[in-house]
mmCIF file of the C-alpha atoms, coordinates in Angstrom:
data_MODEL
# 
_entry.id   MODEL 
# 
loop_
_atom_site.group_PDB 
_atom_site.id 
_atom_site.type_symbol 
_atom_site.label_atom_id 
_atom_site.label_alt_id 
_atom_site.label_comp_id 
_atom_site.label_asym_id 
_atom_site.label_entity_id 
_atom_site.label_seq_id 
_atom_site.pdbx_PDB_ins_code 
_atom_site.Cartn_x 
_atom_site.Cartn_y 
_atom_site.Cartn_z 
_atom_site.occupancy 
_atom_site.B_iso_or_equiv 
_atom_site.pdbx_formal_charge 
_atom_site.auth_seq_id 
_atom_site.auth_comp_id 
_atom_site.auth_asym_id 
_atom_site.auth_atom_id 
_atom_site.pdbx_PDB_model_num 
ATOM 1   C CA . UNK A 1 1   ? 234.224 143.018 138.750 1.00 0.00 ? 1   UNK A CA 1 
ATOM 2   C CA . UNK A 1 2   ? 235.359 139.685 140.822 1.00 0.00 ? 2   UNK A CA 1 
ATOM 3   C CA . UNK A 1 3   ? 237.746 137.870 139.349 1.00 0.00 ? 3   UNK A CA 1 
ATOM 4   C CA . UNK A 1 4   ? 237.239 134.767 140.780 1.00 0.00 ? 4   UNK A CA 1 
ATOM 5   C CA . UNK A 1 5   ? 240.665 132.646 141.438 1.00 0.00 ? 5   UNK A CA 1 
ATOM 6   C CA . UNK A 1 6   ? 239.414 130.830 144.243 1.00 0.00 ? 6   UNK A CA 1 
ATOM 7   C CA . UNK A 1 7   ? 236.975 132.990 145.837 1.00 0.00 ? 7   UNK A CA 1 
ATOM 8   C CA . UNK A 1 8   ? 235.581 132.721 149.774 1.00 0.00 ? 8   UNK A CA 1 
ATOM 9   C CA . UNK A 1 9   ? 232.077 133.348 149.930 1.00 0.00 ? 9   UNK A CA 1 
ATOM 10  C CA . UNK A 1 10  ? 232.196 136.050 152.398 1.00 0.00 ? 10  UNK A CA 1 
ATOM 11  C CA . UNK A 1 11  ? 234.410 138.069 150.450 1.00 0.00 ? 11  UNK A CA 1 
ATOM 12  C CA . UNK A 1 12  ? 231.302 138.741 148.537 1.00 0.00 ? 12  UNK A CA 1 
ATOM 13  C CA . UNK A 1 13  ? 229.034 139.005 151.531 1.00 0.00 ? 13  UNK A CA 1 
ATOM 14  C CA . UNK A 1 14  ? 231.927 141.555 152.921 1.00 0.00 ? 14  UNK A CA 1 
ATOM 15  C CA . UNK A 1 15  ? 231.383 143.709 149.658 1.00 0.00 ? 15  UNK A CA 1 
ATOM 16  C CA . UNK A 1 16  ? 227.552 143.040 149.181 1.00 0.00 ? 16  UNK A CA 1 
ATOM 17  C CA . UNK A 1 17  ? 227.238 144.439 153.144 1.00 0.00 ? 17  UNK A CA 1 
ATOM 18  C CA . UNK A 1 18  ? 228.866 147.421 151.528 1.00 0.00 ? 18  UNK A CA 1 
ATOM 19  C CA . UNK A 1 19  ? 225.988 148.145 148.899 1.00 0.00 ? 19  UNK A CA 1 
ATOM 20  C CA . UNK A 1 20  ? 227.949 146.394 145.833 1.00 0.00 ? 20  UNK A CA 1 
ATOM 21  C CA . UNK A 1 21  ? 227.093 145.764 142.798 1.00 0.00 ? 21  UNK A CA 1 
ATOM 22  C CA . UNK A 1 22  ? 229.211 142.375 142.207 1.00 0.00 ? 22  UNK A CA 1 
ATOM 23  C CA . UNK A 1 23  ? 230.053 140.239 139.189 1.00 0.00 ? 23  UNK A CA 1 
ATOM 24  C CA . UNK A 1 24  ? 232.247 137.734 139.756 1.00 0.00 ? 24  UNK A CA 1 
ATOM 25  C CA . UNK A 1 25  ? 234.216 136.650 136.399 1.00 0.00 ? 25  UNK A CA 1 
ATOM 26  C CA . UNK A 1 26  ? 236.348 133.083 136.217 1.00 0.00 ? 26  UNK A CA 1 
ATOM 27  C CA . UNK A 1 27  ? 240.005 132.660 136.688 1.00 0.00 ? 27  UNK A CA 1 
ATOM 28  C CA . UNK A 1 28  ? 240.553 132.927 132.620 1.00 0.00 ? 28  UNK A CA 1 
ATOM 29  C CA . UNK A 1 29  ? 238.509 135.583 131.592 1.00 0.00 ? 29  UNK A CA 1 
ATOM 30  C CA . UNK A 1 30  ? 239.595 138.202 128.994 1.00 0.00 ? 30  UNK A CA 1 
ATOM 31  C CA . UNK A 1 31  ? 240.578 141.425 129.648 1.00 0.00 ? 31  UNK A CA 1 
ATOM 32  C CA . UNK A 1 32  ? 238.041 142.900 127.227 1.00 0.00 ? 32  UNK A CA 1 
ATOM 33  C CA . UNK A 1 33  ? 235.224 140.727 128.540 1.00 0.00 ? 33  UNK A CA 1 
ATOM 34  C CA . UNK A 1 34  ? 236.434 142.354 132.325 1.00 0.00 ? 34  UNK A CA 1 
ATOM 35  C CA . UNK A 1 35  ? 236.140 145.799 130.848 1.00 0.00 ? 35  UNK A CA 1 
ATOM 36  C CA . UNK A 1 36  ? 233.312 145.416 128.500 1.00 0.00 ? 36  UNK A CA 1 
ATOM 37  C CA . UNK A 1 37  ? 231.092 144.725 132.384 1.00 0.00 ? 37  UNK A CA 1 
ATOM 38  C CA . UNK A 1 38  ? 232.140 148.733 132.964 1.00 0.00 ? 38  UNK A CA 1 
ATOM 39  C CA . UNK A 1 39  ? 233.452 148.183 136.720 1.00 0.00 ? 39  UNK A CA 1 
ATOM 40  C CA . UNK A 1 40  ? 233.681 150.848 139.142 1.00 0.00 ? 40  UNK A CA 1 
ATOM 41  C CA . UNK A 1 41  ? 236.545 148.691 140.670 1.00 0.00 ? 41  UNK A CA 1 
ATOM 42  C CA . UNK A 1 42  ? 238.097 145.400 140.459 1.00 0.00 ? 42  UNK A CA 1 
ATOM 43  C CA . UNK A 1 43  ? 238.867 142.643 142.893 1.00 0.00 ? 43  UNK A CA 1 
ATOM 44  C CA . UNK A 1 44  ? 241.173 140.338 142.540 1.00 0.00 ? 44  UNK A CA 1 
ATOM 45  C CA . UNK A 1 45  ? 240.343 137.316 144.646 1.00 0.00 ? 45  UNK A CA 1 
ATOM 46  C CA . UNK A 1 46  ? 242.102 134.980 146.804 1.00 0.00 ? 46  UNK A CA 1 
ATOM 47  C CA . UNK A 1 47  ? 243.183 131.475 145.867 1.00 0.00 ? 47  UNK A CA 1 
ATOM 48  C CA . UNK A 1 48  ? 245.404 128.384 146.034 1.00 0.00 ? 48  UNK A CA 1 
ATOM 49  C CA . UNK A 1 49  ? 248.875 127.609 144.887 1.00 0.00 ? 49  UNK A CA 1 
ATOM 50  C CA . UNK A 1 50  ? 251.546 129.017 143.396 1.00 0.00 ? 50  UNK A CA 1 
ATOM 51  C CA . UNK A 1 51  ? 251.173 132.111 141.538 1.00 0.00 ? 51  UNK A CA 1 
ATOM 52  C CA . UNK A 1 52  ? 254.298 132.266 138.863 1.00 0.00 ? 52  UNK A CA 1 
ATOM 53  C CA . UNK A 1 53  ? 252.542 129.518 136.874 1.00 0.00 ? 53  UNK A CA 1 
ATOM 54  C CA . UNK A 1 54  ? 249.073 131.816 136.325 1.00 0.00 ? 54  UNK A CA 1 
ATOM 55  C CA . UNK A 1 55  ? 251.085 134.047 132.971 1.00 0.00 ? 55  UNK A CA 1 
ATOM 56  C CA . UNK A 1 56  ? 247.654 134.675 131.718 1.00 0.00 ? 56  UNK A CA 1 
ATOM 57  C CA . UNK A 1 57  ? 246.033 135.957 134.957 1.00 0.00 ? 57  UNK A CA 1 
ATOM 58  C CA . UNK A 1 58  ? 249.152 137.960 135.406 1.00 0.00 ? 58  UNK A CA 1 
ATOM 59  C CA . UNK A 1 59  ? 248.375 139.574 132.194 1.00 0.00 ? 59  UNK A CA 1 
ATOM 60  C CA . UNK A 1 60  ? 245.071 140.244 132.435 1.00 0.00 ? 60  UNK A CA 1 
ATOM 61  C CA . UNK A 1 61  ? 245.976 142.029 136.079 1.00 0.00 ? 61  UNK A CA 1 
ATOM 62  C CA . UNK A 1 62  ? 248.854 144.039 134.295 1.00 0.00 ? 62  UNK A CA 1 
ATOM 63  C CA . UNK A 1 63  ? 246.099 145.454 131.701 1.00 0.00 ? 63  UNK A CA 1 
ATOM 64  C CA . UNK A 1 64  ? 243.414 146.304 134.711 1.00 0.00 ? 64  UNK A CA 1 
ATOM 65  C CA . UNK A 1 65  ? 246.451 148.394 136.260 1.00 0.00 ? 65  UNK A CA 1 
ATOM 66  C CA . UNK A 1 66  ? 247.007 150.246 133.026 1.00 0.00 ? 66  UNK A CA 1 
ATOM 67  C CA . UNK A 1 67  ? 243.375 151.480 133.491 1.00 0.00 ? 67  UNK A CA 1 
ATOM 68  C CA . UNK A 1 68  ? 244.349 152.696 136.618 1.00 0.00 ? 68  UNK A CA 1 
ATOM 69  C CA . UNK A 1 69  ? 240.430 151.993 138.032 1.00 0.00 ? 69  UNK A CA 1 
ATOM 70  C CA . UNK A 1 70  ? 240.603 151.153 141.644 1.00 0.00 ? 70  UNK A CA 1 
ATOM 71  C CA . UNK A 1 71  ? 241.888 147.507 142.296 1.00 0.00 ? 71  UNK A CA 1 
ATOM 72  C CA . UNK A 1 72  ? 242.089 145.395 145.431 1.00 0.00 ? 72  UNK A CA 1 
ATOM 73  C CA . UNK A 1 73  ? 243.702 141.995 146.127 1.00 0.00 ? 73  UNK A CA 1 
ATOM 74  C CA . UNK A 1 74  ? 243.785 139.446 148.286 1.00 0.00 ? 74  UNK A CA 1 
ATOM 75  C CA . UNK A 1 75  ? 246.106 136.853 149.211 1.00 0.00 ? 75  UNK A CA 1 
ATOM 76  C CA . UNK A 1 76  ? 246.644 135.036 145.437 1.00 0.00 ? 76  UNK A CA 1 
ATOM 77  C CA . UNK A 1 77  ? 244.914 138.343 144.098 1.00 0.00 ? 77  UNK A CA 1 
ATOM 78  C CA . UNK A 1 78  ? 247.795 140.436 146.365 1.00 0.00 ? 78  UNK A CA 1 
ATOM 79  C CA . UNK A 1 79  ? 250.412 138.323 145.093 1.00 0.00 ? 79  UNK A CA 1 
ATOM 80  C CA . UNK A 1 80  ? 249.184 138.897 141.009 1.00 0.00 ? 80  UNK A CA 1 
ATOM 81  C CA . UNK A 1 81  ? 249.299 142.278 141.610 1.00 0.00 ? 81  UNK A CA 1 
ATOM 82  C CA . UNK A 1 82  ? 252.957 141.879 142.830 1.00 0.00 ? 82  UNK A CA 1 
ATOM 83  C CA . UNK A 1 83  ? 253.725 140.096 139.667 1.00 0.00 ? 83  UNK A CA 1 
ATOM 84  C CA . UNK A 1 84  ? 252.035 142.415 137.332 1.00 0.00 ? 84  UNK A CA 1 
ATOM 85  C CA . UNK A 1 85  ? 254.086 145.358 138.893 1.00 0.00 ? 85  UNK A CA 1 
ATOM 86  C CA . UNK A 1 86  ? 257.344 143.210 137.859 1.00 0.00 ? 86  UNK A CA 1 
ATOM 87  C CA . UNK A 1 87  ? 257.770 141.907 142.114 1.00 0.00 ? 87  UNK A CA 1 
ATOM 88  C CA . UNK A 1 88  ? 258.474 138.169 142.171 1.00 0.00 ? 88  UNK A CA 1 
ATOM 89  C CA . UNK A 1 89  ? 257.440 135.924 145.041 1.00 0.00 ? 89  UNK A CA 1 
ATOM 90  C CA . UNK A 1 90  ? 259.209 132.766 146.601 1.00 0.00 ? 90  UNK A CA 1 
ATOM 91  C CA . UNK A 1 91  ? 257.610 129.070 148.113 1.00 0.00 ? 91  UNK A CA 1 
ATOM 92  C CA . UNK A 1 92  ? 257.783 129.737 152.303 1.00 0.00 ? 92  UNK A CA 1 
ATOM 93  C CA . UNK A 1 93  ? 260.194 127.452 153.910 1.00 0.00 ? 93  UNK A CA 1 
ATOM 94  C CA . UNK A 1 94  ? 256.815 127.317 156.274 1.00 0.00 ? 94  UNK A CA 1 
ATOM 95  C CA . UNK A 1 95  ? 253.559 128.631 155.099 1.00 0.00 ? 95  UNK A CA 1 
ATOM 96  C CA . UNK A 1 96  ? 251.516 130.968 157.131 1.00 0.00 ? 96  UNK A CA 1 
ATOM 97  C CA . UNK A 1 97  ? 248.242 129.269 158.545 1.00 0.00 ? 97  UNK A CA 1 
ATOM 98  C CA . UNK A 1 98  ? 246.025 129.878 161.301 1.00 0.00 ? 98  UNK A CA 1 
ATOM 99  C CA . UNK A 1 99  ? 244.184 132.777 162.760 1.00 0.00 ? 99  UNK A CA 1 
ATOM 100 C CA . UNK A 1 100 ? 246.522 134.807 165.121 1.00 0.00 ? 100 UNK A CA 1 
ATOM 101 C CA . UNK A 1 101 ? 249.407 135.901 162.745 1.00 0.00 ? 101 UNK A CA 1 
ATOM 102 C CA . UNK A 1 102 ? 249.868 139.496 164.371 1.00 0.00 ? 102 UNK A CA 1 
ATOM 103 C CA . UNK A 1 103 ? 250.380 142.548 161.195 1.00 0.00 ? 103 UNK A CA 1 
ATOM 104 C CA . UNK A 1 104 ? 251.527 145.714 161.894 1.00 0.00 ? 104 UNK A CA 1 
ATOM 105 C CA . UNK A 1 105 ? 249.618 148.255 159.247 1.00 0.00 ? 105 UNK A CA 1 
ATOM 106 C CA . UNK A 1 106 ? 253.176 150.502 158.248 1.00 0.00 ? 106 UNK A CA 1 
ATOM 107 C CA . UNK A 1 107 ? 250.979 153.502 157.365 1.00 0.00 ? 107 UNK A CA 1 
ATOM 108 C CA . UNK A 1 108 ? 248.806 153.802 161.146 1.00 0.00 ? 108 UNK A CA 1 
ATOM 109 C CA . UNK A 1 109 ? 251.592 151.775 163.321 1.00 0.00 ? 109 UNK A CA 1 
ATOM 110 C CA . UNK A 1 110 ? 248.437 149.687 164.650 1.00 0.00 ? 110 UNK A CA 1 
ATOM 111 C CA . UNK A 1 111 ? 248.239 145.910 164.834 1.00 0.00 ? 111 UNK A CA 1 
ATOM 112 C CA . UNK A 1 112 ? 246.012 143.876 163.421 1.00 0.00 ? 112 UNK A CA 1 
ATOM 113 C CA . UNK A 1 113 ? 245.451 139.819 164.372 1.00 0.00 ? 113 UNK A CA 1 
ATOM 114 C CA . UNK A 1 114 ? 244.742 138.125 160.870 1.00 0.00 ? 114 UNK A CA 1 
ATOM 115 C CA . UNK A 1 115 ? 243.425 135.037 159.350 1.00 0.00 ? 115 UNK A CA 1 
ATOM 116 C CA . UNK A 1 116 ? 246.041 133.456 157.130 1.00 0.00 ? 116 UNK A CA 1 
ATOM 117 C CA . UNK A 1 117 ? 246.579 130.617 154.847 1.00 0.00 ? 117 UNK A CA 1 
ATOM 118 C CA . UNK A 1 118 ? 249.418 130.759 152.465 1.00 0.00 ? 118 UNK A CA 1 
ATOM 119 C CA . UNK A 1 119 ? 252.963 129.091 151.209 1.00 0.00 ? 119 UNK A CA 1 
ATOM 120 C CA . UNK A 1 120 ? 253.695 131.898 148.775 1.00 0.00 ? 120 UNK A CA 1 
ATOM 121 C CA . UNK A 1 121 ? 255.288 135.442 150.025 1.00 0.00 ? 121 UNK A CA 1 
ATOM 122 C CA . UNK A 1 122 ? 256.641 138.396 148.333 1.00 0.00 ? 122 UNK A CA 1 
ATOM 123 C CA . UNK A 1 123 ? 260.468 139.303 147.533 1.00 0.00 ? 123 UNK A CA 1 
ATOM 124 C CA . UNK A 1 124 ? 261.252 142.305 149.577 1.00 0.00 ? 124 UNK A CA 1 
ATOM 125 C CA . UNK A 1 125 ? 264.634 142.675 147.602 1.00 0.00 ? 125 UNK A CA 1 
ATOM 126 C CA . UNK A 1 126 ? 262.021 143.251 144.137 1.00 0.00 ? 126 UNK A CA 1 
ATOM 127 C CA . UNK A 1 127 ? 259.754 145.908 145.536 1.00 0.00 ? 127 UNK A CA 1 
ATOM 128 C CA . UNK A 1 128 ? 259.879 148.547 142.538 1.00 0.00 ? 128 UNK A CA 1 
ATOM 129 C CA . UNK A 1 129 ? 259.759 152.024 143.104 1.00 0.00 ? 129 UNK A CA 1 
ATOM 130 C CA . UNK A 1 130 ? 256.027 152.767 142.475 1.00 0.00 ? 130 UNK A CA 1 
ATOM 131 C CA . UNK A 1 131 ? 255.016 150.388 145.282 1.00 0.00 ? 131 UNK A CA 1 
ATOM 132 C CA . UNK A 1 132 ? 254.704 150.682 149.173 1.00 0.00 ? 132 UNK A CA 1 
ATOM 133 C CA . UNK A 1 133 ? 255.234 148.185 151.808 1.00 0.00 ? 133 UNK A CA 1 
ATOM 134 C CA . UNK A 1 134 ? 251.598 148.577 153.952 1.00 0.00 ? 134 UNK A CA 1 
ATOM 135 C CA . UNK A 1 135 ? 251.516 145.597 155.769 1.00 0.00 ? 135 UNK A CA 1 
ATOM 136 C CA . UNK A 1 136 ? 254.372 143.150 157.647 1.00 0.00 ? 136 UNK A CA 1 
ATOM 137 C CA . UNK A 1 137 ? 253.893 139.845 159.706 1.00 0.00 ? 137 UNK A CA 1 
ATOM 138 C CA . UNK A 1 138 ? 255.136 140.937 163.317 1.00 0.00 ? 138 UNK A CA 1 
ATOM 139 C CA . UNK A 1 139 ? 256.423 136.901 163.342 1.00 0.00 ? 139 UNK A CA 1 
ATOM 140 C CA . UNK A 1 140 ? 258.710 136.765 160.023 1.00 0.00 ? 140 UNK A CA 1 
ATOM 141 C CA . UNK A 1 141 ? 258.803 140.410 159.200 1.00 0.00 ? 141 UNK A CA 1 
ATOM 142 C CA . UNK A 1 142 ? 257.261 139.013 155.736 1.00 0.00 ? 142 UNK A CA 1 
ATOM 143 C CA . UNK A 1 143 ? 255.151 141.429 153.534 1.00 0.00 ? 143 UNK A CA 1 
ATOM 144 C CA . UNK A 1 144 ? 251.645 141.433 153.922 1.00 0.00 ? 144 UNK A CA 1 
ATOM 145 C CA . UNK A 1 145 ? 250.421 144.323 152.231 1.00 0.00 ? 145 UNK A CA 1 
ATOM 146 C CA . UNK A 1 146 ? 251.555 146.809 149.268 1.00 0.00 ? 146 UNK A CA 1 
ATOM 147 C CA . UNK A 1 147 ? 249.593 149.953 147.448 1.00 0.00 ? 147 UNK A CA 1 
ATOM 148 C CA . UNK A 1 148 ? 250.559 151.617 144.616 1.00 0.00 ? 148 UNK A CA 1 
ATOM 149 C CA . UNK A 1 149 ? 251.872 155.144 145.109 1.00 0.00 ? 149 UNK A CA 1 
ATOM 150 C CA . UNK A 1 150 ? 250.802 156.095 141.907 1.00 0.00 ? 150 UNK A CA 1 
ATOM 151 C CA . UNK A 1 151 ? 247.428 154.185 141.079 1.00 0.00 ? 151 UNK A CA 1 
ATOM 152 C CA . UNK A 1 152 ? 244.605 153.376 142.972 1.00 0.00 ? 152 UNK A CA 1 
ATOM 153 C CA . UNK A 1 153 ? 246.169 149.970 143.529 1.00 0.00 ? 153 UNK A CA 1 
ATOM 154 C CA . UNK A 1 154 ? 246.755 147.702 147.152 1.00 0.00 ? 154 UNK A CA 1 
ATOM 155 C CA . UNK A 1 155 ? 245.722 144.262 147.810 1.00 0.00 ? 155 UNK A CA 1 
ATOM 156 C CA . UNK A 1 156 ? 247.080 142.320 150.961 1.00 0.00 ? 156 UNK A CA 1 
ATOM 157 C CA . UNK A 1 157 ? 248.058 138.391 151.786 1.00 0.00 ? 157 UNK A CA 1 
ATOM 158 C CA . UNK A 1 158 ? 246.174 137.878 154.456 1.00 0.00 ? 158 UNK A CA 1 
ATOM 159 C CA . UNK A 1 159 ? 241.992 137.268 154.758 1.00 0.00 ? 159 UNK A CA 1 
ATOM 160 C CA . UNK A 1 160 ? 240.247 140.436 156.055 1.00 0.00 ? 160 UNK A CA 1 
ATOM 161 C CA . UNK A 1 161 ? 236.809 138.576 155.165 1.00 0.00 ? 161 UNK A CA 1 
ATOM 162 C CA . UNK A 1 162 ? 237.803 135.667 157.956 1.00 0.00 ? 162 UNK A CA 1 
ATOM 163 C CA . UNK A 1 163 ? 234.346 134.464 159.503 1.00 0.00 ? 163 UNK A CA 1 
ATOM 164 C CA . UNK A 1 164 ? 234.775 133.487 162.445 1.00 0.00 ? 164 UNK A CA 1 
ATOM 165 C CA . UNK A 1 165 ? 237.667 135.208 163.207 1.00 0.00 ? 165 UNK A CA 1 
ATOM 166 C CA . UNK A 1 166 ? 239.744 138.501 163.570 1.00 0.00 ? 166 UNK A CA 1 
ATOM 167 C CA . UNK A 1 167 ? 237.876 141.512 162.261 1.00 0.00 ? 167 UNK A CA 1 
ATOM 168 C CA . UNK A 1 168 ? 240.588 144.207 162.215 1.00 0.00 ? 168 UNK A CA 1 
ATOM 169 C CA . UNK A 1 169 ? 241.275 144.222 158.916 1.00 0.00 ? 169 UNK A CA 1 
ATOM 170 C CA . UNK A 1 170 ? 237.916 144.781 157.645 1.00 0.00 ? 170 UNK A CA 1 
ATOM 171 C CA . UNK A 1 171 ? 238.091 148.685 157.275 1.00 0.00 ? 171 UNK A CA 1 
ATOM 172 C CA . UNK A 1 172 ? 240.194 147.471 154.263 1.00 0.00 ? 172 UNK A CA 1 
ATOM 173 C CA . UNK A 1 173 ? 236.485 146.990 152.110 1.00 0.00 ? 173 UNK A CA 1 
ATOM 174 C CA . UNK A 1 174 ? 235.871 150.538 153.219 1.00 0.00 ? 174 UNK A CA 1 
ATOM 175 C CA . UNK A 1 175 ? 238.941 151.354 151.947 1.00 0.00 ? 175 UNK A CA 1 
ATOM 176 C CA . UNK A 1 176 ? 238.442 149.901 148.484 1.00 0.00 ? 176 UNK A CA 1 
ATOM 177 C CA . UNK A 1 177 ? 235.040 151.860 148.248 1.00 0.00 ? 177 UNK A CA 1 
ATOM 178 C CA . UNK A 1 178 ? 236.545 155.421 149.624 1.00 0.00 ? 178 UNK A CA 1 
ATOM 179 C CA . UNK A 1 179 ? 239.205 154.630 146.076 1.00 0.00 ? 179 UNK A CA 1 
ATOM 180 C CA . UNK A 1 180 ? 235.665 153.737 144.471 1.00 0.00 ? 180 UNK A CA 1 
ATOM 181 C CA . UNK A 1 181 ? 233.990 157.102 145.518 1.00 0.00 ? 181 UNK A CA 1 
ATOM 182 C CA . UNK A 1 182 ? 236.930 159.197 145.072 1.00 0.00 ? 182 UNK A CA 1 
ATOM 183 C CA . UNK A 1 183 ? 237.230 157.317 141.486 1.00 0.00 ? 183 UNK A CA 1 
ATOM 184 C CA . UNK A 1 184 ? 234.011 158.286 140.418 1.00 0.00 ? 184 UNK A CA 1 
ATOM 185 C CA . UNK A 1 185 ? 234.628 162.146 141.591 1.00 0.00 ? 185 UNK A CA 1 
ATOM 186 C CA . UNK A 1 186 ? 232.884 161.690 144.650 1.00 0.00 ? 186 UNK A CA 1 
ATOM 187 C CA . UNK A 1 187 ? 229.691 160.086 143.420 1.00 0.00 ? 187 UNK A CA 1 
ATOM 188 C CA . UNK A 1 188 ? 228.791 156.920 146.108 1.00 0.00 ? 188 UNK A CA 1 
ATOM 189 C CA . UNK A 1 189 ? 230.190 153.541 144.677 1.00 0.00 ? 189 UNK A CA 1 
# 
């Protein structure tokens, strides 16, 4: 299940390559219409703005997390799944845009180049316990990446999907279908 707050096209194309299944669901769609679908995972899309102002979208992601199903986000989906887990985010003084922002992956120690376009960033100083830094912008030591370390929960800010562009990040929709597999007791996605 998509939920769609501004979705790029080759997100889905990125998760159709990968033998998906995809619905994608509006920005305001219920909870219980989500759920009634019977996903295997949930995406939480990327998407413009600021994301303080989206209460009901916050909402919604706080209830997916509480059926701890696999979820991943990107950029405005990352940054609801900050706020759902109580993490706030701030305006950048400068945004990040462009596609050679260099991200160091804090669990392998490798680099990735990424495709960015964002104002919005998360408060380090309101990480919570149950989450993990993953990702950080080598330029502005910004956060770029969290998981859940007890859920089968991460999203990112920055666009693995970018077309053309960097492709390092895109072992990230393999990622999201290993939680998928491992989900589903081992069953294929």
């Amino acid at each position: 299940a998509a939920l769609d707050l501004g979705i790029k096209t080759n997100i889905l194309r990125c998760l159709e390559a990968r033998d998906c299944y995809i619905k994608v669901f509006p920005y305001n769609t219920s909870f219980e219409e989500l759920k009634a679908f019977n996903p295997d995972g949930y995406f939480l899309s990327n998407g413009p703005g600021d994301p303080d102002p989206l209460k009901e979208v916050q909402e919604v992601t706080r209830q997916i997390l509480k059926t701890d199903t696999p979820v991943f986000g990107i950029c405005l989906g990352h940054q609801m799944i900050a706020l759902a887990n109580g993490i706030s985010t701030y305006k950048m003084f400068n945004g990040h845009r462009g596609i050679n922002h260099p991200v160091k992956n804090t669990i392998t120690n490798k680099g990735e180049i990424t495709s960015q376009n964002h104002s919005f960033a998360i408060k380090e100083d309101s990480i919570t316990d149950c989450i993990e830094v993953t990702h950080r912008n080598l330029l502005d030591n910004t956060i770029e990446g969290l998981r859940h370390k007890e859920h089968p929960v991460f999203c990112v800010q920055y666009h693995p999907e970018s077309a053309a562009g960097p492709e390092d990040s895109m072992y990230l929709f393999n990622d999201f279908l290993n939680l998928i597999t491992e989900f589903k007791g081992g069953q294929d996605a």
